[in-house]
Amino acid sequence: MEAGNHTEVSEFLLLGLSEDPELQPLLFGVFLSMYLVTVLGNLLIILAISSDSHLHTPMYFFLSNLSFVDICFISTTTPKMLVNIQEQSTDISYVGCLTQVCFFTIFAGMDNCLLTVMAYDRFVAICHPLHYMVIMNPRLCGLLVLTSWFIILSVSLTDILLMMRLTFCLGTEIPHFFCELVQVLKVACSDTLINNIFLYVATALLCVFPLTGIIFSYSQIVSSIMRMSSTGGKYKAFSTCGSHLSAVTLFYGTGLGVYFSSAVTHSSQRSSIASVMYTVVTPMLNPFIYSLRNKDVKGALGSLLS
């Protein structure tokens, strides 16, 4: 097949989580419920932060951005899966697949970057408390978020441009419930060497470097807490980053779980089920993590709902 003929492939087939017809109504109900809970929970976090002037601080500014990204993240994959289940179809258009890859890369990368920025925020708050408001000024906070968006959009655009040069065979099946970049590259009919090289570069830029930054920030935080003489001070300092540490553990833990499960097992269905953890479950749990462990957020939510 010539390189210019890839536009002849008008659609792909998404194999989904299960082909059992009896399981489809159950899957539809479960994922619809999880999607609605995720959107509602993160939307409440955003509204609570915007409506309460006491929460107009760097930490909650980043949290509201994370909630927005989580809504977009789950909206990239779940609605299409629900439509396919409802219509008993496995089709996704070529353009729709590339769009899904693009937005999934953007919002997964933004999750990484925002968690890293939030770790830096906690590092400054605990290790340099007297200079916190000077360092974490509104200009720097906005710059950090805008820089993250710029990097992610550049990487995602490059990804899509490289994918557009690939060719795909008619009737191509993707063994997943959404168009994941790695799975799409595996089913391409043309050489994907350049794409794979860029994939490794993008993984280092969007995953390895952010994770290294988080580990460094928390190593400094732990070192600073251990030097505190007051037990109450240690507990208060650690409690301020407990929610963020839980979110980081959940996001990277599920992501690494997917990676290792796909490396150990060759079953595409098991890999797809493992992917549900970080594509659906993590965005759903983040609002609970940040609201249940945070008195300020619970107070703002109470005021908002009352």
Coordinates of N, CA, C and O in Angstrom, one line a residue, residues 164-255:
M164 N 0.0 10.8 10.7 CA -0.7 11.0 9.4 C 0.1 10.5 8.2 O -0.4 10.3 7.1
R165 N 1.4 10.2 8.4 CA 2.2 9.7 7.3 C 2.2 8.2 7.3 O 2.7 7.5 6.4
L166 N 1.5 7.5 8.3 CA 1.4 6.1 8.3 C 0.3 5.6 7.4 O -0.6 6.3 7.1
T167 N 0.4 4.3 7.0 CA -0.6 3.7 6.3 C -1.2 2.6 7.1 O -0.6 1.9 8.0
F168 N -2.5 2.3 6.9 CA -3.3 1.3 7.6 C -4.1 0.5 6.6 O -4.6 0.9 5.6
C169 N -4.2 -0.8 7.0 CA -4.9 -1.7 6.1 C -6.4 -1.6 6.4 O -6.8 -1.2 7.4
L170 N -7.2 -2.0 5.4 CA -8.6 -2.0 5.5 C -9.0 -3.0 6.6 O -8.5 -4.1 6.6
G171 N -10.0 -2.6 7.4 CA -10.5 -3.5 8.4 C -9.6 -3.7 9.6 O -9.6 -4.7 10.3
T172 N -8.8 -2.6 9.8 CA -7.8 -2.7 10.9 C -8.5 -2.7 12.3 O -9.4 -1.9 12.5
E173 N -8.1 -3.7 13.1 CA -8.7 -3.9 14.4 C -7.8 -3.4 15.5 O -6.6 -3.7 15.5
I174 N -8.3 -2.5 16.4 CA -7.5 -2.0 17.5 C -7.9 -2.8 18.8 O -9.1 -2.6 19.2
P175 N -7.1 -3.6 19.4 CA -7.5 -4.4 20.6 C -7.6 -3.5 21.8 O -6.8 -3.8 22.8
H176 N -8.5 -2.6 21.8 CA -8.6 -1.7 23.0 C -10.0 -1.0 22.9 O -10.7 -1.2 21.9
F177 N -10.4 -0.3 24.0 CA -11.7 0.4 24.0 C -11.6 1.8 23.5 O -12.6 2.5 23.4
F178 N -10.3 2.3 23.2 CA -10.1 3.6 22.6 C -8.8 3.6 21.8 O -8.1 2.6 21.9
C179 N -8.6 4.6 21.1 CA -7.4 4.6 20.2 C -6.2 5.1 21.1 O -5.9 6.3 21.2
E180 N -5.5 4.2 21.6 CA -4.3 4.5 22.4 C -3.1 4.5 21.4 O -3.0 3.6 20.5
L181 N -2.2 5.4 21.6 CA -1.1 5.6 20.6 C -0.3 4.4 20.4 O -0.1 4.0 19.2
V182 N 0.1 3.7 21.4 CA 0.9 2.5 21.3 C 0.2 1.4 20.5 O 0.7 0.8 19.6
Q183 N -1.1 1.2 20.8 CA -1.9 0.2 20.1 C -2.1 0.5 18.6 O -2.1 -0.3 17.7
V184 N -2.3 1.8 18.3 CA -2.5 2.3 16.9 C -1.2 2.0 16.1 O -1.2 1.6 15.0
L185 N 0.0 2.3 16.7 CA 1.2 2.1 16.1 C 1.5 0.6 15.8 O 2.1 0.3 14.7
K186 N 1.0 -0.2 16.7 CA 1.2 -1.7 16.5 C 0.4 -2.2 15.3 O 0.9 -3.2 14.6
V187 N -0.7 -1.6 14.9 CA -1.5 -2.1 13.8 C -1.3 -1.4 12.5 O -1.9 -1.7 11.5
A188 N -0.3 -0.5 12.5 CA 0.0 0.2 11.2 C 0.7 -0.7 10.2 O 1.4 -1.6 10.6
C189 N 0.4 -0.5 9.0 CA 1.0 -1.4 7.9 C 2.3 -0.8 7.4 O 2.9 -1.5 6.5
S190 N 2.7 0.3 7.8 CA 4.0 0.9 7.3 C 5.0 1.0 8.4 O 4.7 0.7 9.6
D191 N 6.2 1.4 8.1 CA 7.3 1.5 9.1 C 7.0 2.5 10.1 O 6.7 3.7 9.8
T192 N 7.1 2.2 11.4 CA 6.8 3.1 12.5 C 8.1 3.4 13.3 O 7.9 3.9 14.5
L193 N 9.2 3.3 12.7 CA 10.5 3.5 13.5 C 10.5 4.9 14.0 O 10.8 5.2 15.2
I194 N 10.3 5.9 13.1 CA 10.3 7.3 13.6 C 9.3 7.6 14.7 O 9.6 8.3 15.6
N195 N 8.1 7.0 14.5 CA 7.1 7.2 15.5 C 7.5 6.7 16.8 O 7.2 7.3 17.9
N196 N 8.1 5.5 16.8 CA 8.5 4.8 18.1 C 9.6 5.6 18.8 O 9.7 5.7 20.0
I197 N 10.5 6.1 18.0 CA 11.6 6.9 18.5 C 11.0 8.2 19.2 O 11.4 8.5 20.3
F198 N 10.1 8.8 18.5 CA 9.5 10.0 19.1 C 8.7 9.7 20.3 O 8.6 10.5 21.3
L199 N 8.1 8.5 20.3 CA 7.3 8.0 21.5 C 8.2 7.9 22.7 O 7.8 8.3 23.8
Y200 N 9.4 7.4 22.5 CA 10.3 7.3 23.7 C 10.7 8.7 24.2 O 10.8 8.9 25.4
V201 N 10.9 9.6 23.2 CA 11.3 11.0 23.6 C 10.2 11.6 24.3 O 10.4 12.3 25.4
A202 N 8.9 11.5 23.8 CA 7.8 12.1 24.5 C 7.5 11.5 25.8 O 7.2 12.2 26.8
T203 N 7.7 10.1 26.0 CA 7.6 9.5 27.3 C 8.5 10.0 28.3 O 8.2 10.3 29.5
A204 N 9.8 10.3 27.9 CA 10.8 10.8 28.8 C 10.4 12.3 29.2 O 10.5 12.6 30.3
L205 N 9.9 13.0 28.2 CA 9.6 14.4 28.4 C 8.3 14.6 29.3 O 8.3 15.5 30.2
L206 N 7.3 13.7 29.0 CA 6.0 13.9 29.7 C 5.8 13.0 30.9 O 4.9 13.2 31.7
C207 N 6.7 12.0 31.1 CA 6.5 11.0 32.2 C 7.7 11.0 33.1 O 7.6 11.2 34.3
V208 N 8.8 10.7 32.5 CA 10.0 10.4 33.3 C 10.5 11.7 34.0 O 10.7 11.7 35.2
F209 N 10.6 12.8 33.3 CA 11.1 14.1 33.9 C 10.1 14.6 34.9 O 10.5 15.0 36.0
P210 N 8.8 14.6 34.7 CA 7.8 15.0 35.7 C 7.9 14.1 37.0 O 7.9 14.6 38.1
L211 N 8.0 12.8 36.8 CA 8.1 11.9 37.9 C 9.4 12.1 38.7 O 9.4 12.1 40.0
T212 N 10.5 12.4 38.0 CA 11.7 12.7 38.7 C 11.6 14.0 39.5 O 12.1 14.1 40.6
G213 N 10.9 15.0 38.9 CA 10.7 16.3 39.7 C 9.8 16.0 40.9 O 10.1 16.6 42.0
I214 N 8.8 15.2 40.8 CA 8.0 14.9 42.0 C 8.8 14.2 43.1 O 8.7 14.5 44.3
I215 N 9.6 13.2 42.7 CA 10.4 12.4 43.6 C 11.4 13.4 44.3 O 11.6 13.3 45.5
F216 N 12.1 14.3 43.5 CA 13.0 15.2 44.1 C 12.3 16.2 45.1 O 12.8 16.4 46.2
S217 N 11.1 16.7 44.7 CA 10.4 17.6 45.6 C 10.0 16.9 46.9 O 10.2 17.5 48.0
Y218 N 9.6 15.6 46.9 CA 9.2 15.0 48.1 C 10.4 14.5 48.9 O 10.3 14.4 50.1
S219 N 11.5 14.3 48.3 CA 12.7 14.0 49.0 C 13.1 15.2 49.9 O 13.6 15.1 51.0
Q220 N 13.0 16.4 49.3 CA 13.3 17.6 50.0 C 12.3 17.9 51.1 O 12.6 18.3 52.2
I221 N 11.0 17.6 50.8 CA 9.9 17.7 51.8 C 10.1 16.8 53.0 O 10.0 17.3 54.2
V222 N 10.4 15.6 52.8 CA 10.7 14.6 53.8 C 11.9 15.0 54.7 O 11.8 15.0 55.9
S223 N 12.9 15.5 54.0 CA 14.1 15.9 54.7 C 13.8 17.1 55.6 O 14.3 17.2 56.8
S224 N 13.0 18.0 55.1 CA 12.6 19.2 55.9 C 11.7 18.9 57.0 O 11.9 19.4 58.2
I225 N 10.8 17.9 56.8 CA 9.9 17.5 57.9 C 10.7 16.8 59.0 O 10.4 17.0 60.2
M226 N 11.6 16.0 58.7 CA 12.4 15.2 59.6 C 13.2 16.2 60.5 O 13.6 15.8 61.7
R227 N 13.6 17.4 60.0 CA 14.3 18.3 60.8 C 13.5 19.1 61.8 O 14.0 19.8 62.6
M228 N 12.2 19.0 61.7 CA 11.3 19.7 62.6 C 11.3 19.1 63.9 O 11.3 17.9 64.1
S229 N 11.3 19.9 65.0 CA 11.3 19.4 66.3 C 9.9 19.1 66.9 O 9.8 18.2 67.7
S230 N 8.9 19.8 66.4 CA 7.6 19.6 66.9 C 6.9 18.5 66.2 O 6.9 18.4 64.9
T231 N 6.3 17.6 67.0 CA 5.5 16.5 66.3 C 4.3 17.0 65.6 O 3.9 16.5 64.6
G232 N 3.6 18.0 66.3 CA 2.5 18.6 65.7 C 2.8 19.3 64.3 O 2.0 19.3 63.4
G233 N 4.0 20.0 64.3 CA 4.4 20.6 63.1 C 4.7 19.6 62.0 O 4.4 19.9 60.8
K234 N 5.3 18.5 62.4 CA 5.5 17.4 61.4 C 4.2 16.9 60.8 O 4.1 16.7 59.6
Y235 N 3.2 16.7 61.7 CA 1.9 16.1 61.2 C 1.2 17.1 60.3 O 0.7 16.8 59.3
K236 N 1.3 18.4 60.7 CA 0.6 19.5 59.9 C 1.2 19.6 58.5 O 0.5 19.7 57.5
A237 N 2.6 19.5 58.5 CA 3.3 19.7 57.2 C 3.0 18.5 56.3 O 2.8 18.7 55.1
F238 N 3.0 17.3 56.9 CA 2.7 16.1 56.1 C 1.3 16.1 55.6 O 1.0 15.6 54.5
S239 N 0.3 16.5 56.5 CA -1.1 16.5 56.1 C -1.4 17.4 54.9 O -2.3 17.2 54.2
T240 N -0.6 18.5 54.7 CA -0.8 19.4 53.6 C -0.5 18.8 52.3 O -1.0 19.2 51.2
C241 N 0.3 17.7 52.3 CA 0.7 17.1 51.0 C 0.2 15.7 50.9 O 0.5 14.9 50.0
G242 N -0.7 15.2 51.9 CA -1.2 13.9 51.9 C -2.1 13.6 50.7 O -2.0 12.6 50.1
S243 N -3.0 14.6 50.4 CA -3.9 14.4 49.3 C -3.2 14.3 48.0 O -3.5 13.5 47.1
H244 N -2.2 15.2 47.8 CA -1.4 15.2 46.5 C -0.6 13.9 46.4 O -0.6 13.4 45.3
L245 N 0.0 13.5 47.5 CA 0.7 12.2 47.4 C -0.1 11.1 47.1 O 0.3 10.2 46.3
S246 N -1.4 11.0 47.6 CA -2.3 10.0 47.2 C -2.7 10.0 45.8 O -2.7 9.0 45.1
A247 N -2.9 11.2 45.2 CA -3.2 11.4 43.8 C -2.1 10.9 42.9 O -2.3 10.3 41.9
V248 N -0.9 11.3 43.3 CA 0.3 10.9 42.5 C 0.5 9.4 42.6 O 0.8 8.8 41.5
T249 N 0.3 8.8 43.7 CA 0.5 7.3 43.9 C -0.6 6.6 43.0 O -0.3 5.6 42.3
L250 N -1.8 7.1 43.0 CA -2.9 6.5 42.2 C -2.6 6.6 40.7 O -2.7 5.6 40.0
F251 N -2.2 7.8 40.3 CA -2.0 8.0 38.8 C -0.8 7.2 38.3 O -0.9 6.5 37.3
Y252 N 0.3 7.4 39.0 CA 1.5 6.7 38.5 C 1.5 5.2 38.8 O 2.0 4.4 38.0
G253 N 0.8 4.8 39.9 CA 0.7 3.4 40.2 C -0.1 2.7 39.2 O 0.3 1.6 38.7
T254 N -1.3 3.2 38.8 CA -2.1 2.6 37.8 C -1.5 2.6 36.4 O -1.6 1.7 35.6
G255 N -0.8 3.7 36.1 CA -0.1 3.8 34.8 C 1.0 2.8 34.7 O 1.1 2.1 33.7

